[in-house]
CSV table of C-alpha atoms in Angstrom, one decimal:
chain,number,residue,atom,x,y,z
V,1,MET,CA,25.2,25.4,249.5
V,2,ALA,CA,23.4,22.1,249.1
V,3,SER,CA,27.1,20.9,247.1
V,4,GLU,CA,28.7,19.2,250.5
V,5,GLY,CA,27.1,16.0,251.3
V,6,GLY,CA,23.6,16.6,249.5
V,7,ALA,CA,20.0,17.5,251.6
V,8,THR,CA,20.7,15.8,254.9
V,9,GLY,CA,23.8,17.0,255.3
V,10,TYR,CA,22.7,20.8,255.1
V,11,ILE,CA,20.4,20.4,257.3
V,12,VAL,CA,22.9,18.6,259.5
V,13,HIS,CA,24.8,21.5,259.1
V,14,HIS,CA,21.9,24.0,260.1
V,15,LEU,CA,21.0,22.4,262.7
V,16,THR,CA,24.3,21.3,264.9
V,17,PRO,CA,25.0,23.6,268.1
V,18,LEU,CA,28.3,24.8,268.0
V,19,SER,CA,29.2,23.0,271.6
V,20,VAL,CA,32.4,22.6,273.4
V,21,GLY,CA,32.6,20.0,276.1
V,22,GLU,CA,31.6,16.1,276.0
V,23,GLY,CA,28.3,14.4,277.6
V,24,PHE,CA,26.7,16.3,280.2
V,25,TRP,CA,29.1,19.1,280.8
V,26,THR,CA,28.7,20.1,276.9
V,27,LEU,CA,28.0,24.0,276.6
V,28,HIS,CA,26.0,25.2,273.2
V,29,LEU,CA,28.3,28.2,272.9
V,30,ASP,CA,25.9,29.7,269.6
V,31,THR,CA,22.2,29.3,272.3
V,32,LEU,CA,24.8,31.1,275.2
V,33,PHE,CA,26.5,34.1,273.0
V,34,PHE,CA,23.1,34.8,271.7
V,35,SER,CA,21.0,34.5,274.8
V,36,MET,CA,23.2,36.3,276.6
V,37,VAL,CA,23.1,39.8,273.7
V,38,LEU,CA,19.6,39.5,273.1
V,39,GLY,CA,19.3,39.5,277.4
V,40,GLY,CA,21.7,42.5,276.9
V,41,VAL,CA,19.7,44.4,274.5
V,42,PHE,CA,16.2,43.3,276.3
V,43,ILE,CA,18.1,44.9,279.9
V,44,TRP,CA,19.6,47.8,277.3
V,45,PHE,CA,16.3,48.5,276.2
V,46,PHE,CA,14.1,49.1,279.2
V,47,LYS,CA,16.7,49.7,281.3
V,48,SER,CA,17.4,53.5,278.9
V,49,GLN,CA,12.8,53.6,279.1
V,50,ALA,CA,13.2,53.0,282.6
V,51,GLU,CA,15.0,56.3,283.5
V,52,LYS,CA,13.5,58.3,281.1
V,53,ALA,CA,10.5,57.3,282.5
V,54,THR,CA,8.6,60.2,283.9
V,55,ALA,CA,4.5,60.9,283.7
V,56,GLY,CA,5.2,63.6,281.3
V,57,VAL,CA,4.3,63.2,278.2
V,58,PRO,CA,5.9,60.5,276.4
V,59,ASN,CA,8.3,59.7,273.1
V,60,MET,CA,8.2,57.0,270.9
V,61,THR,CA,10.2,54.2,272.2
V,62,GLN,CA,9.5,55.3,275.8
V,63,ASN,CA,5.8,54.6,274.6
V,64,ILE,CA,7.0,50.7,272.7
V,65,ALA,CA,8.1,50.1,276.4
V,66,GLU,CA,5.0,51.7,278.4
V,67,MET,CA,2.6,49.0,276.1
V,68,LEU,CA,4.5,46.5,276.5
V,69,VAL,CA,4.4,47.2,280.4
V,70,GLU,CA,0.7,48.1,280.0
V,71,PHE,CA,0.5,44.8,278.3
V,72,VAL,CA,2.5,42.2,280.7
V,73,ASP,CA,0.3,44.0,283.7
V,74,GLY,CA,-2.6,44.0,282.7
V,75,GLN,CA,-2.0,40.2,281.0
V,76,VAL,CA,-1.1,39.8,285.1
V,77,LYS,CA,-4.0,41.3,286.4
V,78,ASP,CA,-6.2,39.3,284.4
V,79,SER,CA,-5.5,36.3,285.8
V,80,PHE,CA,-3.5,36.3,288.6
V,81,HIS,CA,-5.2,37.8,291.2
V,82,GLY,CA,-3.1,38.9,294.6
V,83,LYS,CA,-0.5,40.9,295.0
V,84,SER,CA,3.7,39.7,293.6
V,85,LYS,CA,7.0,41.9,292.9
V,86,LEU,CA,7.7,39.3,290.8
V,87,ILE,CA,5.2,37.9,288.0
V,88,ALA,CA,4.7,41.1,286.7
V,89,PRO,CA,8.4,41.8,285.4
V,90,LEU,CA,9.1,37.7,285.1
V,91,GLY,CA,6.5,38.4,282.4
V,92,LEU,CA,7.7,40.9,280.7
V,93,THR,CA,11.6,39.0,280.8
V,94,ILE,CA,9.6,36.3,279.7
V,95,PHE,CA,7.6,37.5,276.5
V,96,CYS,CA,10.0,40.6,275.7
V,97,TRP,CA,13.7,37.5,275.1
V,98,VAL,CA,11.5,35.0,274.4
V,99,PHE,CA,10.1,37.2,271.6
V,100,LEU,CA,14.1,38.0,270.6
V,101,TRP,CA,15.1,34.4,270.8
V,102,ASN,CA,12.3,33.9,268.1
V,103,LEU,CA,13.2,37.1,266.0
V,104,MET,CA,17.0,35.9,264.9
V,105,ASP,CA,14.2,32.6,262.9
V,106,LEU,CA,13.6,35.7,260.7
V,107,ILE,CA,17.2,36.9,259.4
V,108,PRO,CA,18.0,34.8,256.2
V,109,VAL,CA,19.2,30.8,257.1
V,110,ASP,CA,21.9,31.1,255.5
V,111,LEU,CA,23.4,34.5,256.0
V,112,MET,CA,25.2,34.2,260.0
V,113,SER,CA,26.4,30.4,259.3
V,114,LEU,CA,28.1,31.7,256.0
V,115,ILE,CA,29.7,35.9,258.1
V,116,ALA,CA,31.1,32.1,260.6
V,117,SER,CA,32.4,29.8,258.5
V,118,LEU,CA,34.0,32.9,257.6
V,119,MET,CA,34.9,33.6,260.9
V,120,GLY,CA,36.2,30.6,260.9
V,121,ILE,CA,33.4,28.7,263.0
V,122,GLU,CA,31.5,25.7,261.7
V,123,TYR,CA,28.7,25.2,263.3
V,124,LEU,CA,26.1,27.9,263.9
V,125,ARG,CA,22.6,28.1,265.2
V,126,VAL,CA,21.5,31.1,265.7
V,127,VAL,CA,17.8,30.6,267.0
V,128,PRO,CA,17.9,29.9,271.1
V,129,SER,CA,14.3,29.0,271.1
V,130,THR,CA,16.1,26.0,268.2
V,131,ASP,CA,18.0,24.5,271.3
V,132,LEU,CA,16.2,22.3,273.8
V,133,ASN,CA,18.0,23.5,276.6
V,134,ALA,CA,17.5,27.4,276.3
V,135,THR,CA,13.3,26.5,276.5
V,136,PHE,CA,13.7,23.8,279.3
V,137,ALA,CA,15.7,26.9,280.6
V,138,LEU,CA,12.8,28.5,281.0
V,139,SER,CA,9.8,26.8,281.8
V,140,ILE,CA,12.0,24.3,284.8
V,141,SER,CA,13.2,27.9,285.8
V,142,VAL,CA,9.3,28.3,285.5
V,143,PHE,CA,8.5,24.9,287.0
V,144,ILE,CA,11.0,26.1,289.9
V,145,LEU,CA,8.9,28.7,290.9
V,146,ILE,CA,5.8,26.5,291.0
V,147,ILE,CA,6.6,24.4,293.5
V,148,PHE,CA,8.2,27.5,295.0
V,149,TYR,CA,5.2,29.1,295.3
V,150,SER,CA,3.1,26.9,296.2
V,151,ILE,CA,4.8,25.0,299.3
V,152,LYS,CA,5.3,29.6,301.0
V,153,ILE,CA,1.5,30.0,299.8
V,154,LYS,CA,-0.3,27.0,301.8
V,155,GLY,CA,2.3,25.1,303.5
V,156,VAL,CA,4.4,22.0,302.9
V,157,PHE,CA,1.4,20.2,304.8
V,158,GLY,CA,-1.0,21.8,302.0
V,159,PHE,CA,1.0,21.3,298.8
V,160,ALA,CA,1.0,17.3,300.0
V,161,LYS,CA,-2.4,17.9,301.1
V,162,GLU,CA,-3.4,19.4,297.1
V,163,LEU,CA,-1.6,16.0,296.0
V,164,THR,CA,-2.8,12.9,298.0
V,165,CYS,CA,-6.2,14.3,298.6
V,166,THR,CA,-7.3,15.6,295.3
V,167,PRO,CA,-9.8,15.4,293.1
V,168,PHE,CA,-10.5,11.9,294.5
V,169,GLY,CA,-10.7,12.4,297.9
V,170,PRO,CA,-8.3,10.6,299.9
V,171,PHE,CA,-9.3,7.5,299.6
V,172,LEU,CA,-7.3,7.2,296.1
V,173,MET,CA,-4.0,9.0,297.7
V,174,PRO,CA,-1.9,7.2,294.9
V,175,PHE,CA,-4.3,7.5,292.4
V,176,ASN,CA,-3.8,11.0,293.2
V,177,LEU,CA,-0.5,11.5,294.0
V,178,LEU,CA,0.3,10.3,290.6
V,179,LEU,CA,-2.6,12.6,288.8
V,180,LYS,CA,-1.3,15.6,290.1
V,181,VAL,CA,2.8,14.5,289.4
V,182,VAL,CA,1.6,14.0,286.5
V,183,GLU,CA,-0.4,16.5,285.8
V,184,GLU,CA,3.2,19.5,287.3
V,185,ILE,CA,5.5,17.2,285.2
V,186,ALA,CA,3.3,18.0,282.4
V,187,LYS,CA,3.5,22.2,282.4
V,188,PRO,CA,6.6,22.7,282.1
V,189,ILE,CA,7.3,20.1,279.4
V,190,SER,CA,4.4,20.9,277.5
V,191,LEU,CA,5.8,24.7,278.2
V,192,GLY,CA,9.3,23.8,277.2
V,193,LEU,CA,8.3,21.3,273.5
V,194,ARG,CA,6.3,24.2,272.7
V,195,LEU,CA,8.1,26.4,271.8
V,196,PHE,CA,11.2,24.3,271.0
V,197,GLY,CA,8.4,22.9,268.8
V,198,ASN,CA,7.2,25.7,267.0
V,199,LEU,CA,10.4,27.6,266.5
V,200,TYR,CA,12.9,24.3,264.9
V,201,ALA,CA,9.5,23.4,262.5
V,202,GLY,CA,10.3,26.9,261.2
V,203,GLU,CA,13.6,26.3,260.9
V,204,LEU,CA,13.7,23.3,259.4
V,205,ILE,CA,10.6,24.5,256.9
V,206,PHE,CA,13.5,28.0,256.0
V,207,ILE,CA,15.5,25.6,255.3
V,208,LEU,CA,14.0,23.0,253.4
V,209,ILE,CA,12.6,25.7,251.4
V,210,ALA,CA,16.6,27.3,250.6
V,211,LEU,CA,17.2,24.2,248.7
V,212,LEU,CA,14.3,24.8,246.5
V,213,PRO,CA,16.0,26.3,243.5
V,214,PRO,CA,16.5,30.2,244.2
V,215,LEU,CA,14.4,31.4,241.7
V,216,ILE,CA,11.6,29.8,244.0
V,217,GLN,CA,12.4,30.3,247.0
V,218,PRO,CA,11.0,34.0,247.8
V,219,ALA,CA,7.5,32.9,246.7
V,220,LEU,CA,7.8,30.4,249.9
V,221,SER,CA,10.0,32.7,252.5
V,222,PHE,CA,8.0,35.1,251.7
V,223,PRO,CA,5.0,34.2,252.9
V,224,TRP,CA,6.1,31.2,255.4
V,225,ALA,CA,7.6,34.4,257.0
V,226,ILE,CA,4.6,37.0,257.4
V,227,PHE,CA,3.6,33.6,258.7
V,228,HIS,CA,6.4,33.5,261.1
V,229,ILE,CA,5.6,37.1,262.7
V,230,LEU,CA,2.9,35.6,264.3
V,231,ILE,CA,4.1,32.6,265.5
V,232,ILE,CA,7.1,34.4,266.8
V,233,VAL,CA,4.9,36.6,269.1
V,234,LEU,CA,2.3,34.9,269.6
V,235,GLN,CA,4.8,31.4,270.9
V,236,ALA,CA,6.3,34.3,273.2
V,237,PHE,CA,2.5,34.8,274.5
V,238,ILE,CA,1.8,31.8,274.8
V,239,PHE,CA,4.8,31.2,277.2
V,240,MET,CA,3.8,34.2,279.0
V,241,VAL,CA,0.3,33.9,279.8
V,242,LEU,CA,1.2,29.7,280.6
V,243,THR,CA,3.8,30.9,283.1
V,244,ILE,CA,1.1,33.3,284.7
V,245,VAL,CA,-1.5,31.4,284.5
V,246,TYR,CA,0.7,28.2,285.8
V,247,LEU,CA,2.0,30.5,288.7
V,248,SER,CA,-1.4,31.9,289.5
V,249,MET,CA,-2.9,28.3,290.2
V,250,ALA,CA,-0.1,28.1,292.4
V,251,HIS,CA,-1.1,30.9,294.3
V,252,GLU,CA,-4.7,29.9,295.0
V,253,ASP,CA,-5.3,28.1,297.9
V,254,HIS,CA,-8.3,24.9,297.3
B,1,MET,CA,19.4,17.6,270.6
B,2,SER,CA,21.0,16.4,273.5
B,3,ILE,CA,19.8,18.2,277.3
B,4,ASN,CA,23.6,19.3,279.0
B,5,ALA,CA,25.1,22.2,280.7
B,6,THR,CA,23.7,24.8,278.4
B,7,LEU,CA,20.5,24.6,280.4
B,8,ILE,CA,22.2,25.4,283.9
B,9,GLY,CA,23.6,28.4,282.2
B,10,GLN,CA,20.9,29.6,279.9
B,11,MET,CA,19.1,29.7,283.8
B,12,ILE,CA,21.6,32.1,285.0
B,13,THR,CA,20.9,33.7,282.4
B,14,PHE,CA,16.8,33.7,282.8
B,15,THR,CA,17.9,34.0,286.5
B,16,LEU,CA,20.0,37.6,286.4
B,17,LEU,CA,17.3,38.9,283.5
B,18,VAL,CA,14.1,38.2,285.7
B,19,TRP,CA,15.7,39.8,289.1
B,20,PHE,CA,17.1,42.9,287.0
B,21,THR,CA,14.0,43.5,285.0
B,22,MET,CA,12.8,42.9,288.8
B,23,LYS,CA,14.6,45.5,290.5
B,24,TYR,CA,15.1,47.8,287.9
B,25,VAL,CA,12.9,48.3,285.4
B,26,TRP,CA,9.6,47.8,285.9
B,27,PRO,CA,9.5,49.6,290.0
B,28,PRO,CA,10.5,52.9,287.7
B,29,ILE,CA,7.8,52.2,285.0
B,30,MET,CA,4.7,50.8,286.2
B,31,GLN,CA,5.1,54.5,289.3
B,32,ALA,CA,5.8,56.2,285.9
B,33,LEU,CA,3.0,55.0,285.0
B,34,GLU,CA,0.9,55.6,287.9
B,35,GLU,CA,1.6,59.1,288.0
B,36,ARG,CA,0.8,60.4,285.0
B,37,LYS,CA,-2.4,57.9,285.6
B,38,SER,CA,-3.9,60.2,288.7
B,39,LYS,CA,-2.3,63.6,286.7
B,40,ILE,CA,-4.6,62.8,283.7
B,41,ALA,CA,-7.5,61.8,286.1
B,42,GLU,CA,-6.3,65.0,288.5
B,43,GLY,CA,-6.3,67.6,284.9
B,44,LEU,CA,-9.8,65.7,283.9
B,45,ALA,CA,-11.5,66.3,287.3
B,46,ALA,CA,-9.7,70.2,287.0
B,47,ALA,CA,-11.5,70.2,283.8
B,48,GLU,CA,-14.4,69.1,285.4
B,49,LYS,CA,-14.0,71.4,288.1
B,50,GLY,CA,-13.3,74.8,285.1
B,51,GLN,CA,-16.8,74.4,283.4
B,52,GLU,CA,-18.8,74.0,286.5
B,53,GLU,CA,-17.1,76.7,287.6
B,54,ILE,CA,-17.1,78.7,284.8
B,55,LYS,CA,-20.8,78.2,284.5
B,56,LEU,CA,-21.4,79.8,287.6
B,57,ALA,CA,-20.0,82.6,286.8
B,58,GLU,CA,-22.4,82.7,283.5
B,59,LYS,CA,-24.5,82.6,286.0
B,60,LYS,CA,-23.4,85.2,288.5
B,61,ALA,CA,-22.5,87.5,285.3
B,62,THR,CA,-26.1,87.6,284.1
B,63,LYS,CA,-27.5,87.8,287.7
B,64,LEU,CA,-26.1,90.9,288.5
B,65,LEU,CA,-26.3,91.4,285.0
B,66,LYS,CA,-29.9,92.2,285.4
B,67,ASP,CA,-29.5,94.0,288.4
B,68,ALA,CA,-27.4,96.5,287.2
B,69,LYS,CA,-30.4,96.9,285.1
B,70,ASP,CA,-33.0,96.8,287.2
B,71,GLN,CA,-30.8,99.4,288.6
B,72,ALA,CA,-30.6,101.7,286.6
B,73,ALA,CA,-33.9,101.7,285.1
B,74,ASP,CA,-34.9,102.8,289.0
B,75,ILE,CA,-32.3,105.2,289.3
B,76,ILE,CA,-33.8,107.1,286.1
B,77,SER,CA,-37.2,106.1,286.9
B,78,SER,CA,-36.7,108.1,290.3
B,79,ALA,CA,-33.9,110.8,288.5
B,80,GLN,CA,-37.2,111.3,286.6
B,81,LYS,CA,-40.4,112.0,289.4
B,82,ARG,CA,-37.4,114.0,291.0
B,83,ALA,CA,-37.2,116.6,288.8
B,84,ASN,CA,-41.2,116.3,287.8
B,85,GLU,CA,-40.6,117.5,291.1
B,86,ILE,CA,-38.7,120.2,291.1
B,87,VAL,CA,-40.3,121.8,288.3
B,88,ASP,CA,-43.5,121.5,290.6
B,89,GLU,CA,-42.0,122.5,293.4
B,90,SER,CA,-39.7,125.8,291.2
B,91,LYS,CA,-43.5,126.5,289.7
B,92,ILE,CA,-45.5,126.7,293.2
B,93,ASN,CA,-42.0,129.1,293.8
B,94,ALA,CA,-42.5,131.2,291.0
B,95,VAL,CA,-45.7,131.4,291.9
B,96,GLU,CA,-45.6,132.6,295.4
B,97,GLU,CA,-42.6,135.1,294.6
B,98,GLY,CA,-45.1,136.1,292.4
B,99,ASP,CA,-48.1,136.7,294.2
B,100,ARG,CA,-45.0,138.6,296.8
B,101,MET,CA,-44.3,141.0,294.4
B,102,ILE,CA,-47.1,141.9,293.9
B,103,LYS,CA,-48.3,142.4,297.1
B,104,ALA,CA,-45.1,143.9,298.0
B,105,ALA,CA,-45.9,146.3,295.0
B,106,GLN,CA,-50.0,147.2,295.7
B,107,ALA,CA,-48.2,147.9,299.5
B,108,GLN,CA,-45.8,149.9,298.3
B,109,ILE,CA,-48.3,151.4,296.3
B,110,GLU,CA,-50.9,151.4,299.1
B,111,GLN,CA,-48.4,153.5,301.1
B,112,GLU,CA,-47.1,156.0,298.2
B,113,ILE,CA,-51.1,156.7,298.1
B,114,SER,CA,-51.7,157.8,302.0
B,115,GLN,CA,-48.7,159.5,301.4
B,116,ALA,CA,-49.6,161.6,298.4
B,117,ARG,CA,-53.2,161.7,300.3
B,118,GLU,CA,-52.0,162.8,303.8
B,119,GLY,CA,-49.9,165.9,301.9
B,120,LEU,CA,-52.3,166.9,299.4
B,121,ARG,CA,-54.8,167.3,302.9
B,122,LYS,CA,-51.8,168.6,304.7
B,123,ASP,CA,-51.8,171.0,301.7
B,124,VAL,CA,-55.6,171.3,300.9
B,125,SER,CA,-55.8,171.8,305.2
B,126,ALA,CA,-53.3,175.0,304.4
B,127,LEU,CA,-54.8,176.5,302.1
B,128,ALA,CA,-57.7,176.3,303.2
B,129,LEU,CA,-56.8,177.8,306.0
B,130,ARG,CA,-54.4,180.5,304.5
B,131,ALA,CA,-58.2,180.8,302.4
B,132,ALA,CA,-59.8,181.3,305.7
B,133,GLU,CA,-57.2,183.3,307.2
B,134,GLN,CA,-57.7,185.6,303.8
B,135,ILE,CA,-61.3,185.3,304.5
B,136,LEU,CA,-60.8,185.5,308.6
B,137,LYS,CA,-58.3,188.8,308.6
B,138,GLU,CA,-60.7,191.6,308.5
B,139,GLU,CA,-63.2,190.0,310.9
B,140,ILE,CA,-62.0,187.7,313.0
B,141,ASP,CA,-59.1,188.5,315.7
B,142,LYS,CA,-55.9,185.8,315.3
B,143,ALA,CA,-56.1,185.5,319.0
B,144,LYS,CA,-59.9,185.6,320.3
B,145,HIS,CA,-60.2,182.7,317.4
B,146,LYS,CA,-57.0,180.2,318.1
B,147,THR,CA,-58.7,177.5,319.3
B,148,ILE,CA,-61.6,177.1,316.6
B,149,LEU,CA,-59.3,177.5,315.1
B,150,SER,CA,-56.8,174.3,316.2
B,151,LYS,CA,-59.5,172.1,316.0
B,152,ALA,CA,-60.8,173.1,312.7
B,153,THR,CA,-57.0,171.6,311.6
B,154,GLU,CA,-57.6,168.3,313.7
B,155,GLU,CA,-60.2,167.9,312.1
B,156,LEU,CA,-58.9,168.4,309.1
B,157,GLY,CA,-56.5,166.4,310.3
């Protein structure tokens, strides 16, 4: 694969999304397609388990679904003290969806693009988390929820007061505002970039390993894949936990 | 690597997923979990209660058994007592009956003796009379000495 355009060409090819449109109105079809399919998988699995959910003895798949639900519920109960119908399902959706995105990283790097090229598709990037648009779509949605709940719980004035009068009191208002704005903006940016960075780097290393001589590849890609099993779960978990923490912070009145 | 409209598409997908999870996935699973939780709690409570009941029943059973044993012992001892009484009673009765029978026999014997005596006396007096008659026939007028004779007869009788 490294023959056409050399190593750089190979890497660039693998990291270029399948896109249509110009400028801002460009759509990354591969990101949209895979995240929708994975979202569908998530919805299908949990919907079928929710329909079968009984108080009786659960079977294997029900156990998995219930374990995930209880796991997320426990995380929410640990850090969020209050009642919200949204936060726990939001956490479950984020955890499972991001996990499924990241799971695509474990598919051999050349396999999907080979299939795509046989189907006549030139570029294909299968891991949605290596697309900044996907990770920022999540983190900006979470950011909107943070702002929404801050205003809903504390009121417009309460939120404005928190932005301007903490942590240094009302006399340092502009400084306070600057600090708070940076703090709030940092939340979605760090959320989105953390996930993107981890998965992009992971994918890049898989691509670099794929450039090595075939006999050396398994020796490197195998440990890296095992290590990546940890990374993909961990990143999904971190995204979920931080979302819950940010939203519970938004719910707390100081 | 640019931010573009994909972001908006992803946000829409995300919103739909969260909405669906919130509406159709989370509540039934949580409800089932809660139900199972309460069911298990009920089951555990029932088991505990059952065990306590078993203990109570065991206690009750041992008490009943003890009572029954005591009662049986009482019954046996009173029965023995009664049996002894009956034996004593019948002994006394037998003795009394024997006495009675002996007395009756003695009375009868005495009666028979007196009857025999009476008969003998009558026979003897008759014999004496006859003998006296025989003796006196020659010397005494029967009509003349009638009062003396009857007086003697009366004295003998």
